[in-house]
Short mmCIF file of C-alpha atoms in Angstrom, two decimals:
data_model
loop_
_atom_site.label_atom_id
_atom_site.label_comp_id
_atom_site.label_asym_id
_atom_site.label_seq_id
_atom_site.Cartn_x
_atom_site.Cartn_y
_atom_site.Cartn_z
CA MET A 234 -22.58 26.99 24.61
CA GLU A 235 -19.62 24.95 23.29
CA LEU A 236 -21.80 21.84 23.15
CA ILE A 237 -24.48 23.64 21.11
CA ARG A 238 -21.85 25.08 18.74
CA LEU A 239 -20.40 21.61 18.21
CA MET A 240 -23.85 20.20 17.54
CA VAL A 241 -24.48 22.74 14.79
CA PHE A 242 -21.04 22.10 13.30
CA TRP A 243 -21.48 18.33 13.17
CA ILE A 244 -25.02 18.60 11.79
CA VAL A 245 -23.69 20.60 8.83
CA LEU A 246 -20.66 18.34 8.44
CA SER A 247 -22.68 15.13 8.63
CA LEU A 248 -25.13 16.36 6.02
CA SER A 249 -22.25 16.87 3.59
CA LEU A 250 -20.47 13.61 4.46
CA LEU A 251 -23.42 11.21 4.31
CA ALA A 252 -23.86 11.66 0.60
CA ASN A 253 -26.39 8.81 0.20
CA ALA A 254 -28.61 9.86 3.10
CA GLN A 255 -32.35 10.10 2.46
CA THR A 256 -32.62 12.58 5.29
CA GLN A 257 -30.41 13.35 8.26
CA LYS A 258 -33.40 12.95 10.55
CA GLU A 259 -33.97 9.33 9.48
CA TYR A 260 -30.37 8.40 10.27
CA LEU A 261 -30.56 10.05 13.67
CA THR A 262 -33.86 8.32 14.40
CA VAL A 263 -32.14 4.95 13.93
CA VAL A 264 -29.16 5.86 16.12
CA ASP A 265 -31.42 7.41 18.78
CA ARG A 266 -32.63 3.90 19.69
CA ILE A 267 -29.26 3.29 21.33
CA SER A 268 -28.90 4.38 24.95
CA LEU A 269 -26.52 7.19 25.81
CA GLN A 270 -24.60 4.92 28.15
CA ASP A 271 -23.97 2.39 25.37
CA LEU A 272 -23.02 5.12 22.89
CA ARG A 273 -20.57 6.57 25.39
CA GLU A 274 -18.91 3.21 26.00
CA ALA A 275 -18.64 2.44 22.27
CA MET A 276 -17.08 5.82 21.47
CA ILE A 277 -14.65 5.72 24.40
CA ARG A 278 -13.43 2.33 23.18
CA SER A 279 -13.37 3.28 19.49
CA GLY A 280 -9.61 3.79 19.61
CA ASP A 281 -9.33 0.05 18.99
CA HIS A 282 -10.44 0.82 15.43
CA GLY A 283 -7.52 3.17 14.82
CA VAL A 284 -9.43 6.42 15.22
CA ASN A 285 -9.13 9.23 17.77
CA ALA A 286 -11.75 8.31 20.38
CA LYS A 287 -11.84 11.82 21.83
CA SER A 288 -12.99 13.30 18.55
CA TYR A 289 -16.25 11.39 19.12
CA TRP A 290 -16.57 11.43 22.91
CA SER A 291 -14.70 14.51 24.06
CA ASP A 292 -13.58 15.51 27.53
CA ALA A 293 -16.30 18.19 27.49
CA MET A 294 -18.93 15.56 26.75
CA GLU A 295 -17.60 13.37 29.55
CA ALA A 296 -17.80 16.28 32.02
CA THR A 297 -21.40 16.97 30.96
CA TYR A 298 -22.27 13.29 31.28
CA LEU A 299 -20.88 13.09 34.81
CA GLN A 300 -22.87 16.19 35.82
CA ASP A 301 -26.12 15.49 33.96
CA SER A 302 -26.40 12.20 32.06
CA GLY A 303 -29.98 13.06 31.13
CA ASN A 304 -28.99 16.18 29.20
CA PRO A 305 -30.95 16.01 25.88
CA ASN A 306 -28.32 18.09 24.08
CA LEU A 307 -25.68 15.55 25.08
CA LYS A 308 -27.74 12.67 23.66
CA ALA A 309 -28.24 14.57 20.41
CA GLN A 310 -24.50 15.25 20.20
CA ALA A 311 -23.72 11.62 20.94
CA ASN A 312 -26.08 10.47 18.18
CA LEU A 313 -24.37 12.73 15.65
CA ASN A 314 -20.88 11.76 16.72
CA PHE A 315 -21.65 8.05 16.69
CA LEU A 316 -23.11 8.36 13.21
CA ARG A 317 -19.89 10.06 12.13
CA LEU A 318 -17.86 7.33 13.85
CA LEU A 319 -19.72 4.66 11.91
CA ARG A 320 -18.97 6.48 8.66
CA ASP A 321 -15.31 7.01 9.58
CA VAL A 322 -14.70 3.40 10.57
CA SER A 323 -16.48 1.97 7.55
CA SER A 324 -15.14 4.24 4.82
CA GLY A 325 -12.38 6.38 6.29
CA VAL A 326 -11.86 9.54 8.31
CA VAL A 327 -10.25 11.18 5.29
CA ASP A 328 -11.57 11.33 1.75
CA PRO A 329 -8.78 9.53 -0.19
CA ALA A 330 -9.39 11.80 -3.17
CA LEU A 331 -7.88 14.63 -1.11
CA VAL A 332 -4.65 12.85 -0.15
CA GLY A 333 -2.67 13.31 -3.36
CA VAL A 334 -2.23 12.21 -6.95
CA ASP A 335 -0.66 8.91 -5.84
CA VAL A 336 -3.99 7.81 -4.30
CA LYS A 337 -6.43 6.82 -7.04
CA LEU A 338 -9.51 6.26 -4.89
CA THR A 339 -12.71 8.01 -3.90
CA ARG A 340 -14.54 7.65 -0.62
CA LYS A 341 -16.95 4.73 -0.36
CA SER A 342 -20.62 5.54 0.05
CA PHE A 343 -22.18 5.05 3.47
CA LEU A 344 -25.06 2.70 4.26
CA THR A 345 -28.58 3.67 3.40
CA VAL A 346 -30.92 4.31 6.32
CA LYS A 347 -32.58 0.94 5.75
CA GLU A 348 -29.23 -0.87 5.68
CA LEU A 349 -28.15 0.87 8.88
CA GLU A 350 -31.40 -0.11 10.54
CA GLU A 351 -30.93 -3.74 9.52
CA LYS A 352 -27.36 -3.75 10.82
CA LEU A 353 -28.48 -2.30 14.14
CA VAL A 354 -31.18 -4.96 14.52
CA ALA A 355 -28.63 -7.68 13.73
CA ALA A 356 -26.35 -6.17 16.40
CA ALA A 357 -29.20 -6.26 18.97
CA SER A 358 -28.86 -2.47 19.28
CA ASN A 359 -25.37 -2.87 20.68
CA PRO A 360 -23.27 -0.01 19.22
CA SER A 361 -19.95 -1.80 19.80
CA ILE A 362 -21.17 -4.81 17.83
CA LEU A 363 -22.53 -2.49 15.13
CA LEU A 364 -19.19 -0.71 14.92
CA GLU A 365 -17.42 -4.04 14.55
CA ALA A 366 -19.86 -5.12 11.84
CA LEU A 367 -19.15 -2.01 9.75
CA SER A 368 -15.36 -2.03 10.13
CA PRO A 369 -13.11 -3.57 7.45
CA GLN A 370 -12.69 -7.33 7.60
CA SER A 371 -9.69 -7.74 5.31
CA PRO A 372 -6.88 -9.85 6.83
CA GLN A 373 -4.45 -6.94 6.56
CA TYR A 374 -6.74 -4.63 8.53
CA LEU A 375 -7.54 -7.19 11.21
CA ALA A 376 -3.84 -7.96 11.69
CA LEU A 377 -3.03 -4.27 12.14
CA ARG A 378 -5.93 -3.84 14.55
CA ASP A 379 -4.61 -6.72 16.66
CA SER A 380 -1.15 -5.14 16.59
CA LEU A 381 -2.55 -1.78 17.65
CA ARG A 382 -4.32 -3.33 20.62
CA LYS A 383 -1.19 -5.20 21.63
CA ILE A 384 1.03 -2.11 21.49
CA ASP A 385 -1.59 -0.07 23.34
CA ARG A 386 -1.68 -2.62 26.18
CA ILE A 387 2.11 -2.61 26.44
CA CYS A 388 2.18 1.17 26.32
CA GLN A 389 -0.55 1.54 28.97
CA ALA A 390 1.38 -0.83 31.22
CA GLY A 391 4.47 1.37 30.92
CA GLU A 392 6.48 -1.45 29.33
CA TRP A 393 7.50 0.44 26.16
CA GLY A 394 9.79 3.21 27.33
CA PRO A 395 12.91 4.76 25.79
CA LEU A 396 15.76 2.29 25.30
CA PRO A 397 19.17 2.83 26.88
CA LYS A 398 21.88 3.91 24.49
CA VAL A 399 24.17 1.32 22.95
CA LYS A 400 27.73 2.29 23.83
CA LYS A 401 29.59 -0.31 21.78
CA THR A 402 28.88 -2.31 18.66
CA LEU A 403 26.95 -5.47 19.47
CA LYS A 404 27.20 -8.58 17.30
CA LEU A 405 26.69 -12.34 17.53
CA GLY A 406 28.22 -13.59 20.77
CA SER A 407 28.32 -10.17 22.47
CA LYS A 408 27.28 -9.86 26.11
CA ASP A 409 25.96 -6.57 27.40
CA PRO A 410 23.19 -5.60 29.87
CA VAL A 411 21.68 -3.29 27.23
CA LEU A 412 20.66 -6.41 25.29
CA ILE A 413 17.99 -7.20 27.88
CA PRO A 414 15.74 -4.22 27.00
CA LEU A 415 16.65 -4.57 23.32
CA LYS A 416 15.54 -8.20 23.28
CA THR A 417 12.41 -7.25 25.19
CA ARG A 418 11.52 -4.70 22.49
CA MET A 419 12.16 -7.27 19.75
CA SER A 420 9.86 -9.67 21.59
CA GLN A 421 7.19 -6.96 21.84
CA LEU A 422 7.36 -6.63 18.04
CA GLY A 423 6.77 -10.36 17.70
CA TYR A 424 10.29 -11.63 17.10
CA PRO A 425 10.80 -15.00 18.85
CA MET A 426 13.38 -14.84 21.64
CA ASN A 427 14.67 -17.90 23.50
CA ASN A 428 15.15 -15.74 26.59
CA LEU A 429 15.55 -12.11 27.56
CA ASP A 430 19.12 -12.28 28.86
CA ASP A 431 22.18 -10.17 28.00
CA VAL A 432 23.50 -12.40 25.18
CA PHE A 433 23.44 -11.55 21.46
CA ASP A 434 22.28 -15.00 20.35
CA ASP A 435 21.06 -16.45 17.06
CA LYS A 436 17.50 -15.16 17.62
CA VAL A 437 18.79 -11.61 18.01
CA PHE A 438 20.97 -12.13 14.94
CA ALA A 439 17.94 -13.15 12.86
CA ALA A 440 15.82 -10.27 14.19
CA VAL A 441 18.53 -7.70 13.50
CA ASN A 442 18.94 -8.95 9.93
CA ASP A 443 15.19 -8.75 9.39
CA ILE A 444 14.97 -5.22 10.81
CA GLN A 445 17.86 -4.02 8.68
CA TRP A 446 16.22 -5.50 5.60
CA ASN A 447 13.06 -3.52 6.48
CA LEU A 448 15.26 -0.44 6.77
CA ARG A 449 16.30 -1.07 3.13
CA PHE A 450 20.01 -1.69 3.59
CA LYS A 451 22.05 -4.85 3.33
CA PRO A 452 22.27 -6.33 6.83
CA ASP A 453 25.55 -6.15 8.71
CA SER A 454 24.02 -8.17 11.59
CA LYS A 455 25.15 -5.61 14.17
CA ILE A 456 23.60 -3.06 16.50
CA SER A 457 25.82 0.02 16.42
CA PRO A 458 25.80 3.01 18.80
CA GLY A 459 23.23 5.48 17.49
CA GLY A 460 22.73 3.33 14.38
CA LYS A 461 19.58 2.79 12.34
CA THR A 462 18.73 -0.53 14.03
CA TRP A 463 18.80 0.99 17.51
CA LYS A 464 16.74 3.98 16.31
CA TYR A 465 14.19 1.60 14.76
CA LEU A 466 13.76 -0.20 18.07
CA ASN A 467 13.68 3.05 20.05
CA VAL A 468 10.68 4.60 18.27
CA SER A 469 8.07 5.42 20.91
CA CYS A 470 4.93 3.37 21.28
CA GLN A 471 2.83 6.48 20.56
CA ASP A 472 4.59 6.98 17.22
CA ARG A 473 4.28 3.32 16.31
CA MET A 474 0.60 3.33 17.21
CA ARG A 475 0.06 6.42 15.05
CA GLN A 476 1.83 4.69 12.18
CA VAL A 477 -0.48 1.66 12.49
CA ARG A 478 -3.58 3.88 12.74
CA LEU A 479 -2.67 5.71 9.53
CA ASP A 480 -2.28 2.40 7.71
CA MET A 481 -5.63 1.19 9.07
CA GLU A 482 -7.12 4.38 7.61
CA LYS A 483 -5.73 3.50 4.17
CA LEU A 484 -7.29 0.05 4.33
CA ARG A 485 -10.70 1.57 5.18
CA TRP A 486 -10.74 3.12 1.69
CA PHE A 487 -11.03 -0.35 0.16
CA PRO A 488 -13.96 -2.82 0.23
CA GLN A 489 -14.93 -4.13 3.65
CA HIS A 490 -14.37 -7.69 2.46
CA PHE A 491 -11.71 -8.70 -0.04
CA GLU A 492 -12.57 -11.27 -2.69
CA ASP A 493 -11.85 -14.98 -2.21
CA ARG A 494 -8.94 -14.58 -4.60
CA TYR A 495 -6.88 -11.42 -4.93
CA ILE A 496 -3.40 -9.92 -5.21
CA PHE A 497 -2.15 -7.54 -2.53
CA VAL A 498 1.02 -5.51 -3.08
CA ASN A 499 2.45 -3.60 -0.12
CA LEU A 500 4.20 -0.77 -1.93
CA ALA A 501 6.14 0.44 1.12
CA MET A 502 7.69 -2.97 1.67
CA SER A 503 7.84 -3.92 -2.03
CA TYR A 504 6.14 -7.25 -1.45
CA PHE A 505 3.55 -9.25 -3.41
CA SER A 506 0.97 -11.60 -1.90
CA LEU A 507 -1.62 -13.69 -3.71
CA VAL A 508 -4.48 -15.34 -1.83
CA ASP A 509 -6.93 -17.87 -3.25
CA LYS A 510 -9.56 -19.37 -0.94
CA THR A 511 -11.72 -20.85 -3.68
CA GLY A 512 -12.14 -24.60 -4.12
CA GLY A 513 -12.25 -25.34 -0.42
CA SER A 514 -8.54 -24.85 0.22
CA LEU A 515 -6.11 -21.98 0.72
CA TYR A 516 -3.49 -21.25 -1.94
CA THR A 517 -0.94 -18.49 -1.45
CA MET A 518 1.98 -17.08 -3.38
CA SER A 519 4.38 -14.39 -2.20
CA PHE A 520 7.56 -12.79 -3.49
CA ARG A 521 9.35 -9.47 -3.81
CA THR A 522 8.46 -6.59 -6.06
CA ILE A 523 10.14 -3.48 -7.41
CA ASN A 524 7.84 -0.47 -7.45
CA GLY A 525 7.83 3.28 -7.85
CA ARG A 526 10.53 5.48 -6.45
CA PRO A 527 9.37 8.54 -4.49
CA GLU A 528 9.65 10.78 -7.55
CA ARG A 529 7.44 8.40 -9.56
CA LYS A 530 5.19 6.79 -6.99
CA SER A 531 3.20 3.64 -7.60
CA PRO A 532 -0.40 4.62 -6.88
CA THR A 533 -2.56 3.35 -4.05
CA MET A 534 -5.52 1.87 -5.94
CA LYS A 535 -7.69 -1.14 -6.69
CA ASP A 536 -7.78 -2.67 -10.16
CA LYS A 537 -7.83 -6.08 -11.83
CA ILE A 538 -5.68 -8.05 -14.24
CA VAL A 539 -7.70 -8.81 -17.37
CA TYR A 540 -5.10 -10.26 -19.73
CA LEU A 541 -1.42 -11.05 -19.95
CA VAL A 542 1.03 -10.34 -22.73
CA ILE A 543 3.83 -12.74 -23.64
CA ASN A 544 6.83 -10.95 -25.18
CA PRO A 545 5.36 -7.46 -24.83
CA PHE A 546 6.35 -4.35 -26.70
CA TRP A 547 7.43 -1.59 -24.34
CA VAL A 548 6.02 1.79 -25.26
CA VAL A 549 8.10 4.33 -23.35
CA PRO A 550 5.72 6.21 -21.01
CA PRO A 551 5.51 10.02 -21.40
CA THR A 552 7.35 10.74 -18.14
CA ILE A 553 10.27 8.47 -19.03
CA PHE A 554 10.23 9.79 -22.60
CA ARG A 555 10.50 13.41 -21.40
CA GLU A 556 12.78 13.04 -18.42
CA ASP A 557 15.02 10.18 -19.48
CA LYS A 558 15.05 9.17 -23.13
CA VAL A 559 15.09 12.59 -24.82
CA GLU A 560 17.83 13.83 -22.49
CA GLU A 561 19.80 10.64 -23.06
CA ILE A 562 19.56 10.99 -26.84
CA LYS A 563 20.62 14.67 -26.67
CA ASN A 564 23.96 13.51 -25.29
CA LEU A 565 24.66 11.46 -28.44
CA TRP A 566 26.42 12.59 -31.60
CA PRO A 567 24.07 12.62 -34.63
CA TRP A 568 25.77 9.59 -36.17
CA GLU A 569 25.26 7.64 -32.91
CA ILE A 570 21.47 7.99 -32.81
CA ARG A 571 20.56 5.17 -35.21
CA GLN A 572 23.12 2.87 -33.51
CA TYR A 573 21.56 3.72 -30.14
CA PHE A 574 18.10 2.74 -31.35
CA ASP A 575 19.34 -0.44 -33.03
CA ARG A 576 21.35 -1.47 -29.97
CA HIS A 577 18.32 -1.21 -27.69
CA ASN A 578 15.83 -2.50 -30.29
CA TYR A 579 13.98 0.80 -30.11
CA GLU A 580 11.67 2.11 -32.82
CA VAL A 581 10.07 5.51 -33.37
CA TRP A 582 6.38 5.65 -34.27
CA ASN A 583 3.83 8.39 -34.75
CA LYS A 584 1.17 8.72 -32.06
CA SER A 585 -1.36 6.60 -33.96
CA PHE A 586 1.22 3.85 -34.61
CA THR A 587 0.47 4.01 -38.32
CA GLN A 588 3.90 5.14 -39.45
CA LYS A 589 7.37 4.04 -38.40
CA LEU A 590 9.93 6.85 -38.45
CA ASP A 591 13.68 7.03 -38.91
CA PRO A 592 15.11 8.12 -35.52
CA ALA A 593 17.99 9.93 -37.26
CA SER A 594 15.49 12.16 -39.09
CA ILE A 595 14.14 13.65 -35.85
CA ASP A 596 15.59 16.84 -34.38
CA TRP A 597 16.11 15.52 -30.86
CA TYR A 598 18.48 18.34 -29.92
CA ASN A 599 15.88 21.09 -30.26
CA MET A 600 13.02 19.05 -28.91
CA ASP A 601 11.31 20.51 -25.86
CA PRO A 602 10.62 17.44 -23.70
CA ASN A 603 7.78 19.29 -21.96
CA GLN A 604 5.92 19.68 -25.24
CA ASP A 605 4.01 16.94 -27.04
CA ALA A 606 6.54 15.49 -29.50
CA ASN A 607 3.81 13.63 -31.40
CA ILE A 608 5.94 10.48 -31.41
CA TYR A 609 6.42 7.36 -29.34
CA ILE A 610 9.51 5.28 -28.70
CA ARG A 611 8.73 1.58 -28.66
CA GLN A 612 11.01 -1.32 -27.78
CA ARG A 613 10.58 -4.58 -29.67
CA PRO A 614 9.93 -7.81 -27.75
CA HIS A 615 13.02 -9.65 -26.59
CA ARG A 616 14.47 -11.13 -23.45
CA MET A 617 16.10 -7.83 -22.39
CA ASN A 618 13.03 -5.72 -23.11
CA ALA A 619 12.36 -3.33 -20.19
CA LEU A 620 9.18 -5.32 -19.43
CA GLY A 621 10.96 -8.66 -19.65
CA SER A 622 8.93 -11.49 -21.16
CA LEU A 623 5.56 -11.04 -19.43
CA LYS A 624 3.17 -8.18 -18.78
CA PHE A 625 0.00 -8.39 -16.67
CA MET A 626 -2.44 -5.76 -17.91
CA MET A 627 -4.97 -3.97 -15.75
CA THR A 628 -7.80 -1.60 -16.65
CA ASN A 629 -6.62 1.75 -15.23
CA SER A 630 -5.89 4.79 -17.38
CA TYR A 631 -2.58 5.57 -15.62
CA ALA A 632 -0.43 3.02 -17.53
CA ILE A 633 0.14 1.06 -14.30
CA TYR A 634 0.49 -2.70 -14.56
CA LEU A 635 2.56 -5.65 -13.30
CA HIS A 636 5.41 -7.00 -15.39
CA ASP A 637 8.64 -8.96 -15.66
CA THR A 638 11.94 -7.06 -15.90
CA ASN A 639 15.34 -7.24 -17.57
CA GLN A 640 16.95 -6.27 -14.24
CA ARG A 641 16.16 -9.38 -12.22
CA GLU A 642 19.26 -8.93 -10.06
CA LEU A 643 17.54 -6.00 -8.31
CA PHE A 644 15.18 -8.34 -6.45
CA ALA A 645 18.13 -9.32 -4.28
CA GLU A 646 18.39 -5.73 -3.04
CA PRO A 647 16.64 -4.59 0.14
CA HIS A 648 15.87 -1.17 -1.38
CA ARG A 649 13.44 -1.74 -4.24
CA LEU A 650 11.62 1.57 -4.68
CA LEU A 651 13.24 1.89 -8.08
CA SER A 652 10.65 1.80 -10.85
CA SER A 653 8.78 4.57 -12.67
CA GLY A 654 5.44 3.50 -11.17
CA CYS A 655 4.68 0.04 -12.52
CA ILE A 656 5.16 -3.10 -10.42
CA ARG A 657 7.96 -5.46 -11.40
CA VAL A 658 7.35 -8.97 -10.06
CA GLU A 659 10.03 -11.41 -8.97
CA LYS A 660 8.28 -14.57 -10.23
CA PRO A 661 6.36 -13.62 -13.38
CA VAL A 662 6.19 -17.13 -14.82
CA ASP A 663 4.74 -18.49 -11.56
CA LEU A 664 2.11 -15.76 -11.63
CA ALA A 665 1.29 -16.36 -15.30
CA GLU A 666 0.99 -20.10 -14.67
CA TYR A 667 -1.47 -19.48 -11.82
CA LEU A 668 -3.57 -17.01 -13.82
CA MET A 669 -3.76 -19.42 -16.76
CA ARG A 670 -4.95 -22.38 -14.69
CA GLY A 671 -7.58 -24.43 -16.47
CA THR A 672 -6.47 -23.33 -19.96
CA ALA A 673 -4.11 -24.68 -22.59
CA TRP A 674 -1.55 -22.14 -21.43
CA ASP A 675 0.33 -24.26 -18.92
CA ARG A 676 3.86 -23.39 -17.80
CA ARG A 677 5.45 -25.27 -20.67
CA ALA A 678 3.33 -23.46 -23.26
CA ILE A 679 4.07 -20.07 -21.71
CA GLU A 680 7.82 -20.69 -21.62
CA ARG A 681 7.78 -22.04 -25.19
CA TYR A 682 6.37 -18.74 -26.42
CA MET A 683 8.79 -16.60 -24.44
CA ALA A 684 11.65 -15.13 -26.49
CA LYS A 685 14.89 -17.06 -26.29
CA PRO A 686 18.15 -15.30 -25.36
CA GLY A 687 19.24 -13.13 -28.29
CA GLU A 688 15.94 -13.50 -30.12
CA VAL A 689 14.12 -10.30 -31.13
CA LEU A 690 10.47 -10.64 -32.15
CA GLU A 691 8.11 -8.58 -34.27
CA ASN A 692 4.88 -9.36 -32.43
CA GLU A 693 3.54 -9.84 -28.93
CA THR A 694 1.03 -12.47 -27.82
CA ARG A 695 -2.02 -11.47 -25.79
CA VAL A 696 -3.94 -13.98 -23.72
CA GLN A 697 -7.24 -13.08 -22.06
CA LEU A 698 -7.90 -14.31 -18.55
CA LYS A 699 -10.93 -16.55 -18.07
CA GLN A 700 -11.43 -14.87 -14.70
CA HIS A 701 -10.22 -11.38 -13.88
CA MET A 702 -7.84 -11.08 -10.91
CA PRO A 703 -8.44 -8.28 -8.35
CA VAL A 704 -5.32 -6.32 -7.44
CA TYR A 705 -4.80 -4.06 -4.42
CA LEU A 706 -1.85 -1.67 -4.40
CA VAL A 707 -1.40 -0.04 -0.97
CA PHE A 708 1.46 1.90 0.60
CA LEU A 709 1.51 0.41 4.13
CA THR A 710 4.45 1.29 6.37
CA SER A 711 3.34 -1.22 8.99
CA GLN A 712 2.39 -4.83 8.51
CA GLN A 713 1.90 -7.84 10.74
CA SER A 714 2.86 -10.90 8.73
CA SER A 715 1.77 -14.50 9.14
CA ASP A 716 4.81 -15.14 11.35
CA GLY A 717 3.36 -12.76 13.94
CA VAL A 718 6.07 -10.12 13.55
CA LEU A 719 5.02 -6.47 13.27
CA ARG A 720 7.31 -4.76 10.76
CA PHE A 721 7.72 -1.11 9.86
CA ALA A 722 9.08 0.66 6.80
CA GLU A 723 10.08 4.23 6.04
CA ASP A 724 7.32 6.46 4.71
CA SER A 725 9.19 7.29 1.50
CA TYR A 726 5.99 8.51 -0.21
CA LYS A 727 5.23 10.88 2.71
CA GLN A 728 1.61 9.79 2.85
CA GLY A 729 1.59 9.91 6.66
CA PRO A 730 2.13 13.67 6.98
CA ARG A 731 -0.52 14.28 4.33
CA LEU A 732 -3.05 12.16 6.24
CA LEU A 733 -2.21 13.90 9.50
CA ARG A 734 -2.96 17.27 7.93
CA LEU A 735 -6.39 16.02 6.82
CA GLY A 736 -7.50 14.21 9.98
CA ALA A 737 -6.86 13.79 13.69
CA TRP A 738 -5.13 10.71 15.02
#
């Protein structure tokens, strides 16, 4: 009875989820070519793809299989569940549009029946190969999948248990038996260890510094009793695996294959990566970013840079206007208002930017910041403009873009969730130089146009890109880097709990 009820449930659910289906029957006809034994094996092993295997091949289905493997209802259920598994692995268990306003994505469409049939033929009717063929192939996803498999093996072997408590502060040169399991855990995360003895050596020192940087505080190079570093290392393998699975889910929302050249910003770790595989060689660029604080999150989204602006105006966004600028001005005496605007090179314009207004003529004190003030504050281009000297414009309607900053000292801080949503980049001139390759805008030309210290300009300079640059913004709290180390960050945006409420992991 339970099996029949589940069949009806998944038939209805699958009809609603496979939006591009010609008919449900045609999809099931394709999947029905696969033997039940092969379907069972593929679904049991589907946990490697960061999904909950038992939501596809349940304990009840396993019991039925062991009693009567020829049960036609079981085969029908397996067909439905495998079809759902293919959809989930290729485009996500959760519809990203349901996650929250900080996720600006919609679920990808599933294959057509003909495309699915072609994929199955190419996979020689092997469901595991088909599943692999439909899963994301981005480097970030594949690295996390490898990490998940590694942690799972360690966990299954019983080698990732709770760590003993640290009873005294450990630092470089310390000797303590507790360092043996601590060093083992660091090694399991990919940190290179010379040996797994009881000595706090230079490898432990480097690993501790790196972990503390991930924890967003300035490293003290010590492991303290009950401290954040020990807690980081003591997170259970089940919790770490869940963290990786949730990040794999986020990457399923994006295209299966990334372009040959693209920018990837990990919002959780405030880090920028550029990859270019065109021209027969690999070019990479990486540096730190500053992105949205939890109250003003940078969105998870895909976009593209279409032009850059040298010496940009900064038009104060509505949120900053309401919550920051108006309240700041209300704290000034009336005779201080014009000085405030002059000091910061601010101007007041009407909404159509056809009329410049005198800031002292506006009744800031009685202004309701939650109402449309019908004005904009704009900052003139100069070296200390809030956007710095360079802005990299994308196409979204959310006023999100990459830019320079007048607070370059903040890149030296481990905690960089500080902006109002846009992405501040550590090396804007390097990025501009790369994007302008093959044009007259070489580094010297770009720097020649940039405002000099103390210089305030009246105009900005826009330069169109010859080739648009894809940009991926993703809040990943786990990441395996090219050095082989699996790193974790705090889920400051609380995306994990929201995903858990929407799906089973």
